Amino acid sequence: MTDFLDKQSIKNHLLKISHSIDENPSAVIAGTITKISGMKLEATGITASMGTICKIVISETNTVNAEVIGFSDNTIYLMAIQDTYGIKQGTQVIPLPKAHIVKVGMTLLGRTLDAVGNPIDNKGLLDTEEYYSLIAKPINPLARKRIVDPLDVGIKSINALLTVGKGQRLGIFAGSGVGKSVLLGMMTRFTKADVVVVGLIGERGREVKEFIEENLGEAGLAKSVIIASPADTSPLSRVNGALHATAVAEYFRDKGFDVLLIIDSLTRYAHALREIALSAGELPATKGFTPSVFAKLAQLVERSGNGDHKQGSITAFYTVLVEGDDHNDPIADHARSILDGHIVLSRHLADAGHYPAIDIEKSISRVMPAVASQAQIQLANKFKSLYSAYNKNREIINVGMYHQGSDKIIDESIRLKDNMEKFLAQGMEESAEMEASLNQLSSLFA
């Protein structure tokens, strides 16, 4: 994937330019900042291609990196990766070699990094000399392995009724406060995966430490890599955070590992793309989102999945925030079309204290027929049929208007109602393996 990059020459070139800037900033050909408009910086005097990283020299000891996001005539448009405080008209801008690379390696396990790969966990520097590109070449779809093996995620409702396959990409659709973080924490701890890569993109800063300590735990962190780019970072940093997490997952997949990739959230990634595109002058299309946002969402999602027959797999879960519980907003609607299934979390269930608050009626795994037995599929369909029948007739049942014997399906749904709700509920510290989940489903109808 990274054969087109000469990693060592890039590293040496970066060090050489960095030293020359520190020793004599005027010795390097540089442009100047001419204008700052919101998040967009404009510079003249240099020529750079899209995506080029530039160093903005505020002083001898203070520099800021920025990325080229567009150009017009002799003007280059940039967006800073760090804070722009101190930049003024005439500040020097120096293009660096194309530096969309991040460190990878087995030493990343148990570490927490920022969007550009700097450790933020006070555990020292990364001891690795391997690099991967943030921007990967597309995988030939005919070279990918088919999804044929189930993946045990440790949650019985998903294992039995929404079976996930190794290499599948699913969305977790949820509003605020319905147990999304708890569900993700359970997945990271209980999923039978070799490596877990978590990208916390655009979320509240306090949630990073809470997720690591409360939801992940020491055992979960030992086999995980955390990429954190909270809401107070720049839009470019949030975008690179998602790309960084995906690149790390690709590295472990290429090594033959089965990887669980979690991006929380795909919506914040889309919002960051929108901010960058609007700053670069792209016209909005749907509710303020530009056309490039939807294209880049598909590009990100397509990077996960199975590799070739010599490689492992990336099973990915992307959280999608549904604002105002509207599941038809542009990002949610587009995400459903490019993912291999979706798990919907219900506010009604969460308000009733039912966790995980998975709405089985609205959720689907599109690869379940390929990874589950025919007997399991029949039991799952029967469960959903009875569960749906009870919910549709809940009101007339509760007020006593339904007469026993009027409908066999409703009669059976009433008889199994408590057992079905008990099956769907699971404690956050309780793990349910695949075999146990299927046995419980089977015994429910015995």
Short mmCIF file of C-alpha atoms in Angstrom, two decimals:
data_model
loop_
_atom_site.label_atom_id
_atom_site.label_comp_id
_atom_site.label_asym_id
_atom_site.label_seq_id
_atom_site.Cartn_x
_atom_site.Cartn_y
_atom_site.Cartn_z
CA MET A 1 0.00 0.00 0.00
CA THR A 2 2.86 2.40 0.75
CA ASP A 3 5.31 1.24 -1.94
CA PHE A 4 4.88 4.55 -3.76
CA LEU A 5 6.38 6.36 -0.76
CA ASP A 6 10.12 6.35 -0.10
CA LYS A 7 9.68 6.46 3.68
CA GLN A 8 13.33 6.96 4.66
CA SER A 9 13.92 9.73 2.12
CA ILE A 10 10.78 11.52 3.31
CA LYS A 11 11.97 11.24 6.91
CA ASN A 12 15.46 12.52 6.03
CA HIS A 13 14.05 15.36 3.93
CA LEU A 14 11.74 16.43 6.76
CA LEU A 15 14.63 16.45 9.24
CA LYS A 16 16.84 18.37 6.80
CA ILE A 17 14.23 21.06 6.19
CA SER A 18 13.41 21.25 9.91
CA HIS A 19 17.08 21.82 10.77
CA SER A 20 17.52 24.42 8.04
CA ILE A 21 14.48 26.34 9.27
CA ASP A 22 15.75 26.32 12.85
CA GLU A 23 19.28 27.40 11.84
CA ASN A 24 18.43 29.94 9.14
CA PRO A 25 14.77 30.48 8.18
CA SER A 26 15.70 32.81 5.31
CA ALA A 27 17.79 30.08 3.64
CA VAL A 28 14.67 28.17 2.59
CA ILE A 29 12.46 29.37 -0.27
CA ALA A 30 9.31 30.62 1.39
CA GLY A 31 6.08 32.38 0.65
CA THR A 32 4.19 34.74 2.91
CA ILE A 33 0.77 34.84 4.53
CA THR A 34 -1.34 37.55 2.91
CA LYS A 35 -4.75 36.99 4.48
CA ILE A 36 -6.57 35.02 7.18
CA SER A 37 -10.31 34.57 6.67
CA GLY A 38 -11.93 32.46 9.36
CA MET A 39 -10.11 29.13 9.30
CA LYS A 40 -8.64 29.70 5.84
CA LEU A 41 -5.15 31.14 5.34
CA GLU A 42 -4.00 32.62 2.05
CA ALA A 43 -0.35 32.70 0.95
CA THR A 44 1.60 33.84 -2.09
CA GLY A 45 5.13 33.29 -3.34
CA ILE A 46 5.08 29.47 -3.35
CA THR A 47 3.80 26.69 -5.58
CA ALA A 48 2.35 23.59 -3.90
CA SER A 49 0.02 20.77 -4.84
CA MET A 50 -3.20 19.80 -3.06
CA GLY A 51 -2.54 18.13 0.29
CA THR A 52 1.00 19.49 0.66
CA ILE A 53 2.03 20.17 4.26
CA CYS A 54 3.53 23.61 4.82
CA LYS A 55 5.39 24.98 7.84
CA ILE A 56 4.32 28.45 8.98
CA VAL A 57 7.26 30.10 10.79
CA ILE A 58 5.82 32.42 13.44
CA SER A 59 9.17 32.78 15.24
CA GLU A 60 12.44 30.91 15.63
CA THR A 61 10.86 28.70 18.30
CA ASN A 62 7.23 28.66 17.19
CA THR A 63 6.02 27.00 13.97
CA VAL A 64 2.61 25.74 12.85
CA ASN A 65 1.87 23.12 10.20
CA ALA A 66 -0.85 23.74 7.63
CA GLU A 67 -2.20 21.81 4.66
CA VAL A 68 -2.94 23.09 1.18
CA ILE A 69 -6.70 22.82 0.57
CA GLY A 70 -6.95 24.81 -2.66
CA PHE A 71 -5.46 27.49 -4.87
CA SER A 72 -6.46 30.22 -7.30
CA ASP A 73 -4.05 31.96 -9.68
CA ASN A 74 -0.99 32.77 -7.53
CA THR A 75 -2.76 32.36 -4.19
CA ILE A 76 -2.51 29.17 -2.11
CA TYR A 77 -5.28 28.35 0.37
CA LEU A 78 -4.20 26.61 3.57
CA MET A 79 -5.81 25.33 6.73
CA ALA A 80 -3.74 25.14 9.91
CA ILE A 81 -3.47 21.84 11.77
CA GLN A 82 -2.64 23.59 15.06
CA ASP A 83 -3.80 26.87 16.60
CA THR A 84 -3.24 29.94 14.39
CA TYR A 85 -2.47 32.30 17.30
CA GLY A 86 0.50 34.53 16.43
CA ILE A 87 0.20 34.31 12.64
CA LYS A 88 0.19 37.72 10.98
CA GLN A 89 0.40 39.23 7.53
CA GLY A 90 3.85 38.51 6.09
CA THR A 91 4.52 35.38 8.19
CA GLN A 92 6.73 32.94 6.28
CA VAL A 93 5.26 29.77 4.71
CA ILE A 94 7.59 26.91 3.69
CA PRO A 95 6.31 23.89 1.72
CA LEU A 96 7.49 20.52 3.02
CA PRO A 97 7.66 17.27 1.04
CA LYS A 98 4.36 15.42 0.90
CA ALA A 99 4.13 14.26 4.51
CA HIS A 100 0.86 12.37 4.78
CA ILE A 101 2.53 9.56 6.72
CA VAL A 102 2.17 8.25 10.26
CA LYS A 103 4.20 5.84 12.35
CA VAL A 104 2.93 2.28 12.63
CA GLY A 105 4.18 -0.87 14.34
CA MET A 106 3.44 -3.38 17.08
CA THR A 107 4.64 -0.84 19.69
CA LEU A 108 1.46 1.17 19.05
CA LEU A 109 -0.57 -1.36 21.05
CA GLY A 110 -1.69 0.15 24.35
CA ARG A 111 -0.90 3.70 23.23
CA THR A 112 -3.03 6.83 22.79
CA LEU A 113 -2.03 9.21 20.00
CA ASP A 114 -3.23 12.47 18.51
CA ALA A 115 -4.25 12.98 14.89
CA VAL A 116 -0.68 13.28 13.58
CA GLY A 117 0.75 10.41 15.63
CA ASN A 118 2.19 12.21 18.65
CA PRO A 119 1.74 10.22 21.92
CA ILE A 120 -0.51 11.96 24.45
CA ASP A 121 -0.45 9.25 27.14
CA ASN A 122 2.86 10.22 28.82
CA LYS A 123 4.36 6.80 28.04
CA GLY A 124 7.30 8.06 26.03
CA LEU A 125 8.03 8.26 22.32
CA LEU A 126 6.99 5.57 19.84
CA ASP A 127 9.73 3.03 19.26
CA THR A 128 9.15 2.28 15.58
CA GLU A 129 10.58 3.23 12.22
CA GLU A 130 7.69 1.95 10.09
CA TYR A 131 5.42 4.40 8.26
CA TYR A 132 2.08 4.19 6.47
CA SER A 133 0.36 6.77 4.31
CA LEU A 134 -2.80 8.52 5.50
CA ILE A 135 -4.08 8.29 1.94
CA ALA A 136 -4.21 4.68 0.72
CA LYS A 137 -4.55 3.32 -2.77
CA PRO A 138 -7.97 1.71 -3.42
CA ILE A 139 -8.03 -2.08 -3.09
CA ASN A 140 -9.03 -4.02 -6.19
CA PRO A 141 -12.53 -5.28 -5.26
CA LEU A 142 -11.84 -8.60 -6.98
CA ALA A 143 -8.74 -9.13 -4.82
CA ARG A 144 -10.65 -8.96 -1.54
CA LYS A 145 -11.63 -12.10 0.34
CA ARG A 146 -15.36 -12.66 0.60
CA ILE A 147 -17.04 -12.30 3.98
CA VAL A 148 -17.73 -15.88 5.04
CA ASP A 149 -16.76 -16.10 8.74
CA PRO A 150 -18.85 -14.75 11.64
CA LEU A 151 -17.28 -12.44 14.20
CA ASP A 152 -18.11 -12.84 17.88
CA VAL A 153 -18.71 -9.34 19.32
CA GLY A 154 -19.70 -10.58 22.78
CA ILE A 155 -23.22 -9.07 22.66
CA LYS A 156 -25.92 -11.72 22.40
CA SER A 157 -28.54 -9.65 20.59
CA ILE A 158 -26.01 -8.85 17.84
CA ASN A 159 -24.45 -12.32 17.77
CA ALA A 160 -27.79 -14.10 17.43
CA LEU A 161 -30.03 -11.66 15.55
CA LEU A 162 -27.63 -9.35 13.66
CA THR A 163 -24.64 -11.62 13.11
CA VAL A 164 -21.53 -9.71 12.03
CA GLY A 165 -19.01 -11.12 9.54
CA LYS A 166 -15.25 -10.57 9.58
CA GLY A 167 -14.59 -7.67 7.22
CA GLN A 168 -18.08 -6.17 7.48
CA ARG A 169 -18.70 -2.41 7.83
CA LEU A 170 -21.65 -1.38 10.01
CA GLY A 171 -23.09 1.85 11.29
CA ILE A 172 -24.31 2.47 14.83
CA PHE A 173 -27.07 5.07 14.51
CA ALA A 174 -27.87 6.88 17.74
CA GLY A 175 -28.95 10.18 19.19
CA SER A 176 -27.33 11.67 22.27
CA GLY A 177 -27.56 9.85 25.59
CA VAL A 178 -28.78 6.42 24.43
CA GLY A 179 -25.77 4.33 25.49
CA LYS A 180 -23.59 4.54 22.39
CA SER A 181 -20.31 4.83 24.31
CA VAL A 182 -21.24 1.93 26.61
CA LEU A 183 -22.03 -0.29 23.62
CA LEU A 184 -18.71 0.62 21.97
CA GLY A 185 -16.89 -0.15 25.21
CA MET A 186 -18.51 -3.58 25.40
CA MET A 187 -17.50 -4.29 21.80
CA THR A 188 -13.88 -3.30 22.33
CA ARG A 189 -13.61 -5.56 25.40
CA PHE A 190 -15.59 -8.58 24.23
CA THR A 191 -15.03 -8.82 20.45
CA LYS A 192 -12.87 -11.78 19.38
CA ALA A 193 -10.40 -9.60 17.46
CA ASP A 194 -6.61 -9.60 17.53
CA VAL A 195 -6.30 -5.81 17.54
CA VAL A 196 -8.72 -2.97 18.29
CA VAL A 197 -8.21 0.50 16.76
CA VAL A 198 -10.45 3.29 18.08
CA GLY A 199 -10.71 6.72 16.48
CA LEU A 200 -12.38 9.24 18.81
CA ILE A 201 -13.17 11.99 16.32
CA GLY A 202 -14.79 15.28 17.27
CA GLU A 203 -16.15 14.11 20.62
CA ARG A 204 -15.84 15.90 23.96
CA GLY A 205 -12.31 15.93 25.36
CA ARG A 206 -13.33 14.43 28.70
CA GLU A 207 -14.77 11.39 26.96
CA VAL A 208 -11.31 10.28 25.79
CA LYS A 209 -10.06 9.46 29.28
CA GLU A 210 -13.46 8.13 30.35
CA PHE A 211 -13.57 5.77 27.37
CA ILE A 212 -10.07 4.45 28.07
CA GLU A 213 -10.50 3.98 31.82
CA GLU A 214 -14.18 3.08 32.18
CA ASN A 215 -15.24 1.48 28.90
CA LEU A 216 -11.96 -0.02 27.70
CA GLY A 217 -10.09 -0.92 30.87
CA GLU A 218 -6.49 -2.13 31.18
CA ALA A 219 -7.12 -5.48 29.48
CA GLY A 220 -8.88 -3.84 26.55
CA LEU A 221 -6.23 -1.13 26.20
CA ALA A 222 -3.44 -3.72 25.99
CA LYS A 223 -4.62 -4.85 22.56
CA SER A 224 -5.85 -1.44 21.39
CA VAL A 225 -4.62 1.71 19.70
CA ILE A 226 -6.48 4.94 20.47
CA ILE A 227 -6.42 7.91 18.07
CA ALA A 228 -7.95 10.97 19.71
CA SER A 229 -8.91 14.18 17.93
CA PRO A 230 -11.46 15.95 20.17
CA ALA A 231 -13.93 18.67 19.26
CA ASP A 232 -11.56 21.51 20.18
CA THR A 233 -9.02 20.53 17.51
CA SER A 234 -9.02 21.97 13.98
CA PRO A 235 -11.26 20.46 11.26
CA LEU A 236 -8.11 19.24 9.48
CA SER A 237 -6.97 17.48 12.64
CA ARG A 238 -10.34 15.72 12.97
CA VAL A 239 -10.20 14.56 9.36
CA ASN A 240 -6.63 13.32 9.75
CA GLY A 241 -7.61 11.55 12.98
CA ALA A 242 -10.08 9.34 11.12
CA LEU A 243 -7.56 8.72 8.33
CA HIS A 244 -4.86 7.94 10.92
CA ALA A 245 -7.03 5.36 12.69
CA THR A 246 -7.84 3.73 9.36
CA ALA A 247 -4.16 3.65 8.33
CA VAL A 248 -3.19 1.95 11.61
CA ALA A 249 -5.96 -0.62 11.10
CA GLU A 250 -4.68 -1.24 7.56
CA TYR A 251 -1.18 -1.89 8.89
CA PHE A 252 -2.37 -4.60 11.27
CA ARG A 253 -4.64 -6.09 8.58
CA ASP A 254 -1.69 -6.27 6.19
CA LYS A 255 0.21 -8.15 8.91
CA GLY A 256 -2.53 -10.81 8.92
CA PHE A 257 -4.45 -9.74 12.03
CA ASP A 258 -8.22 -9.57 12.42
CA VAL A 259 -8.82 -5.94 13.36
CA LEU A 260 -11.82 -4.25 14.97
CA LEU A 261 -11.95 -0.60 13.85
CA ILE A 262 -14.26 1.84 15.63
CA ILE A 263 -14.71 5.41 14.37
CA ASP A 264 -16.68 7.59 16.76
CA SER A 265 -18.07 9.39 14.97
CA LEU A 266 -18.53 9.39 11.20
CA THR A 267 -20.82 12.41 11.55
CA ARG A 268 -18.10 14.56 13.16
CA TYR A 269 -15.75 13.48 10.39
CA ALA A 270 -18.32 14.67 7.84
CA HIS A 271 -18.77 17.97 9.70
CA ALA A 272 -14.99 18.56 9.59
CA LEU A 273 -14.94 17.81 5.85
CA ARG A 274 -17.76 20.30 5.35
CA GLU A 275 -15.88 23.05 7.23
CA ILE A 276 -12.78 22.50 5.09
CA ALA A 277 -14.70 22.37 1.82
CA LEU A 278 -16.70 25.52 2.56
CA SER A 279 -13.53 27.37 3.59
CA ALA A 280 -11.94 26.35 0.29
CA GLY A 281 -14.89 27.87 -1.59
CA GLU A 282 -16.82 24.72 -2.56
CA LEU A 283 -20.55 25.36 -2.92
CA PRO A 284 -22.91 23.51 -0.54
CA ALA A 285 -25.42 21.01 -1.90
CA THR A 286 -27.56 19.30 0.78
CA LYS A 287 -28.15 21.02 4.13
CA GLY A 288 -24.78 22.74 3.89
CA PHE A 289 -22.83 19.60 2.98
CA THR A 290 -20.72 19.87 -0.15
CA PRO A 291 -20.57 17.09 -2.80
CA SER A 292 -16.98 16.19 -1.85
CA VAL A 293 -18.11 15.24 1.67
CA PHE A 294 -20.18 12.32 0.41
CA ALA A 295 -17.40 11.18 -1.91
CA LYS A 296 -14.84 11.18 0.90
CA LEU A 297 -17.17 9.32 3.26
CA ALA A 298 -17.33 6.47 0.76
CA GLN A 299 -13.55 6.55 0.28
CA LEU A 300 -12.97 6.23 4.03
CA VAL A 301 -15.43 3.36 4.49
CA GLU A 302 -14.09 1.42 1.48
CA ARG A 303 -10.61 1.30 3.03
CA SER A 304 -11.84 -1.10 5.71
CA GLY A 305 -13.02 -4.66 5.06
CA ASN A 306 -11.14 -7.80 4.08
CA GLY A 307 -7.74 -7.77 2.44
CA ASP A 308 -6.48 -10.39 0.00
CA HIS A 309 -6.03 -14.05 0.92
CA LYS A 310 -2.68 -13.41 2.59
CA GLN A 311 -3.99 -10.59 4.77
CA GLY A 312 -6.35 -10.29 7.71
CA SER A 313 -9.56 -8.30 8.02
CA ILE A 314 -10.89 -4.98 9.28
CA THR A 315 -14.37 -5.19 10.76
CA ALA A 316 -15.48 -1.59 11.20
CA PHE A 317 -18.18 0.09 13.25
CA TYR A 318 -18.90 3.75 12.43
CA THR A 319 -21.13 5.70 14.79
CA VAL A 320 -23.59 8.06 13.13
CA LEU A 321 -25.21 10.80 15.21
CA VAL A 322 -28.85 11.34 14.30
CA GLU A 323 -29.64 14.92 15.28
CA GLY A 324 -33.07 15.22 16.83
CA ASP A 325 -33.46 11.45 16.30
CA ASP A 326 -33.94 12.17 12.59
CA HIS A 327 -32.66 9.07 10.78
CA ASN A 328 -33.16 10.70 7.38
CA ASP A 329 -30.63 13.51 7.64
CA PRO A 330 -28.11 13.56 4.74
CA ILE A 331 -25.19 11.89 6.56
CA ALA A 332 -27.31 9.13 8.12
CA ASP A 333 -29.05 8.43 4.83
CA HIS A 334 -25.79 8.32 2.88
CA ALA A 335 -24.10 6.16 5.54
CA ARG A 336 -26.84 3.52 5.28
CA SER A 337 -26.24 3.33 1.53
CA ILE A 338 -22.47 2.69 1.76
CA LEU A 339 -22.37 0.41 4.82
CA ASP A 340 -23.07 -3.32 5.10
CA GLY A 341 -25.72 -2.90 7.76
CA HIS A 342 -26.84 -0.67 10.59
CA ILE A 343 -27.57 -1.00 14.30
CA VAL A 344 -30.12 1.53 15.51
CA LEU A 345 -30.22 2.56 19.17
CA SER A 346 -33.64 3.53 20.49
CA ARG A 347 -34.23 6.44 22.87
CA HIS A 348 -37.48 4.79 23.99
CA LEU A 349 -35.58 1.70 25.15
CA ALA A 350 -32.86 3.78 26.79
CA ASP A 351 -35.45 5.84 28.68
CA ALA A 352 -36.96 2.57 29.92
CA GLY A 353 -33.56 1.46 31.27
CA HIS A 354 -33.15 -1.27 28.65
CA TYR A 355 -29.49 -1.64 27.63
CA PRO A 356 -28.04 -2.09 25.12
CA ALA A 357 -30.87 -0.04 23.60
CA ILE A 358 -30.77 -1.83 20.23
CA ASP A 359 -33.93 -1.47 18.15
CA ILE A 360 -34.02 -4.94 16.61
CA GLU A 361 -36.88 -4.06 14.24
CA LYS A 362 -34.94 -1.22 12.58
CA SER A 363 -31.51 -2.88 12.58
CA ILE A 364 -30.08 -5.21 9.95
CA SER A 365 -26.86 -7.04 9.07
CA ARG A 366 -26.66 -7.42 5.30
CA VAL A 367 -24.07 -10.20 5.40
CA MET A 368 -25.83 -12.35 8.01
CA PRO A 369 -27.17 -14.78 5.36
CA ALA A 370 -23.57 -15.48 4.30
CA VAL A 371 -22.16 -16.13 7.79
CA ALA A 372 -25.07 -17.69 9.73
CA SER A 373 -26.65 -21.12 9.42
CA GLN A 374 -30.11 -21.55 7.96
CA ALA A 375 -31.41 -22.75 11.33
CA GLN A 376 -30.14 -19.60 13.06
CA ILE A 377 -31.66 -17.36 10.39
CA GLN A 378 -35.05 -19.04 10.84
CA LEU A 379 -34.89 -18.56 14.62
CA ALA A 380 -33.82 -14.92 14.21
CA ASN A 381 -36.67 -14.22 11.78
CA LYS A 382 -39.14 -15.87 14.15
CA PHE A 383 -37.85 -13.76 17.05
CA LYS A 384 -38.18 -10.54 15.04
CA SER A 385 -41.66 -11.50 13.84
CA LEU A 386 -42.93 -12.12 17.37
CA TYR A 387 -41.17 -9.08 18.82
CA SER A 388 -42.63 -6.86 16.09
CA ALA A 389 -46.11 -8.34 16.50
CA TYR A 390 -46.13 -7.52 20.20
CA ASN A 391 -44.88 -3.95 19.69
CA LYS A 392 -47.50 -3.25 17.00
CA ASN A 393 -50.29 -4.41 19.31
CA ARG A 394 -48.80 -3.21 22.59
CA GLU A 395 -51.48 -0.60 23.27
CA ILE A 396 -54.51 -2.85 22.78
CA ILE A 397 -52.81 -5.58 24.83
CA ASN A 398 -52.01 -3.23 27.73
CA VAL A 399 -55.57 -1.83 27.94
CA GLY A 400 -57.06 -5.34 27.82
CA MET A 401 -58.78 -4.99 24.45
CA TYR A 402 -57.04 -7.99 22.93
CA HIS A 403 -58.84 -11.33 23.38
CA GLN A 404 -56.69 -14.41 23.80
CA GLY A 405 -56.97 -16.76 20.83
CA SER A 406 -57.72 -14.10 18.23
CA ASP A 407 -54.28 -14.43 16.61
CA LYS A 408 -51.76 -17.23 17.14
CA ILE A 409 -48.73 -15.00 16.51
CA ILE A 410 -49.88 -12.36 18.97
CA ASP A 411 -50.72 -15.08 21.51
CA GLU A 412 -47.20 -16.46 21.26
CA SER A 413 -45.66 -12.98 21.39
CA ILE A 414 -47.52 -12.29 24.65
CA ARG A 415 -46.32 -15.59 26.10
CA LEU A 416 -42.67 -14.94 25.14
CA LYS A 417 -42.63 -11.17 25.72
CA ASP A 418 -40.71 -11.25 29.02
CA ASN A 419 -38.23 -13.83 27.76
CA MET A 420 -37.57 -11.82 24.58
CA GLU A 421 -36.90 -8.61 26.51
CA LYS A 422 -34.64 -10.50 28.91
CA PHE A 423 -32.72 -11.92 25.94
CA LEU A 424 -32.16 -8.48 24.44
CA ALA A 425 -30.89 -6.97 27.71
CA GLN A 426 -27.27 -7.38 28.78
CA GLY A 427 -25.13 -5.85 31.52
CA MET A 428 -22.13 -3.77 30.48
CA GLU A 429 -19.75 -6.15 32.30
CA GLU A 430 -21.46 -9.27 30.97
CA SER A 431 -19.97 -11.02 27.95
CA ALA A 432 -22.03 -13.39 25.80
CA GLU A 433 -20.04 -15.55 23.41
CA MET A 434 -21.42 -16.64 20.06
CA GLU A 435 -22.24 -20.23 21.05
CA ALA A 436 -23.94 -19.16 24.28
CA SER A 437 -25.93 -16.50 22.41
CA LEU A 438 -27.23 -19.03 19.88
CA ASN A 439 -28.07 -21.53 22.62
CA GLN A 440 -30.11 -18.91 24.47
CA LEU A 441 -31.95 -18.00 21.29
CA SER A 442 -32.75 -21.64 20.61
CA SER A 443 -33.87 -22.36 24.19
CA LEU A 444 -36.15 -19.30 24.14
CA PHE A 445 -38.53 -21.16 21.76
CA ALA A 446 -38.10 -24.60 23.35
#
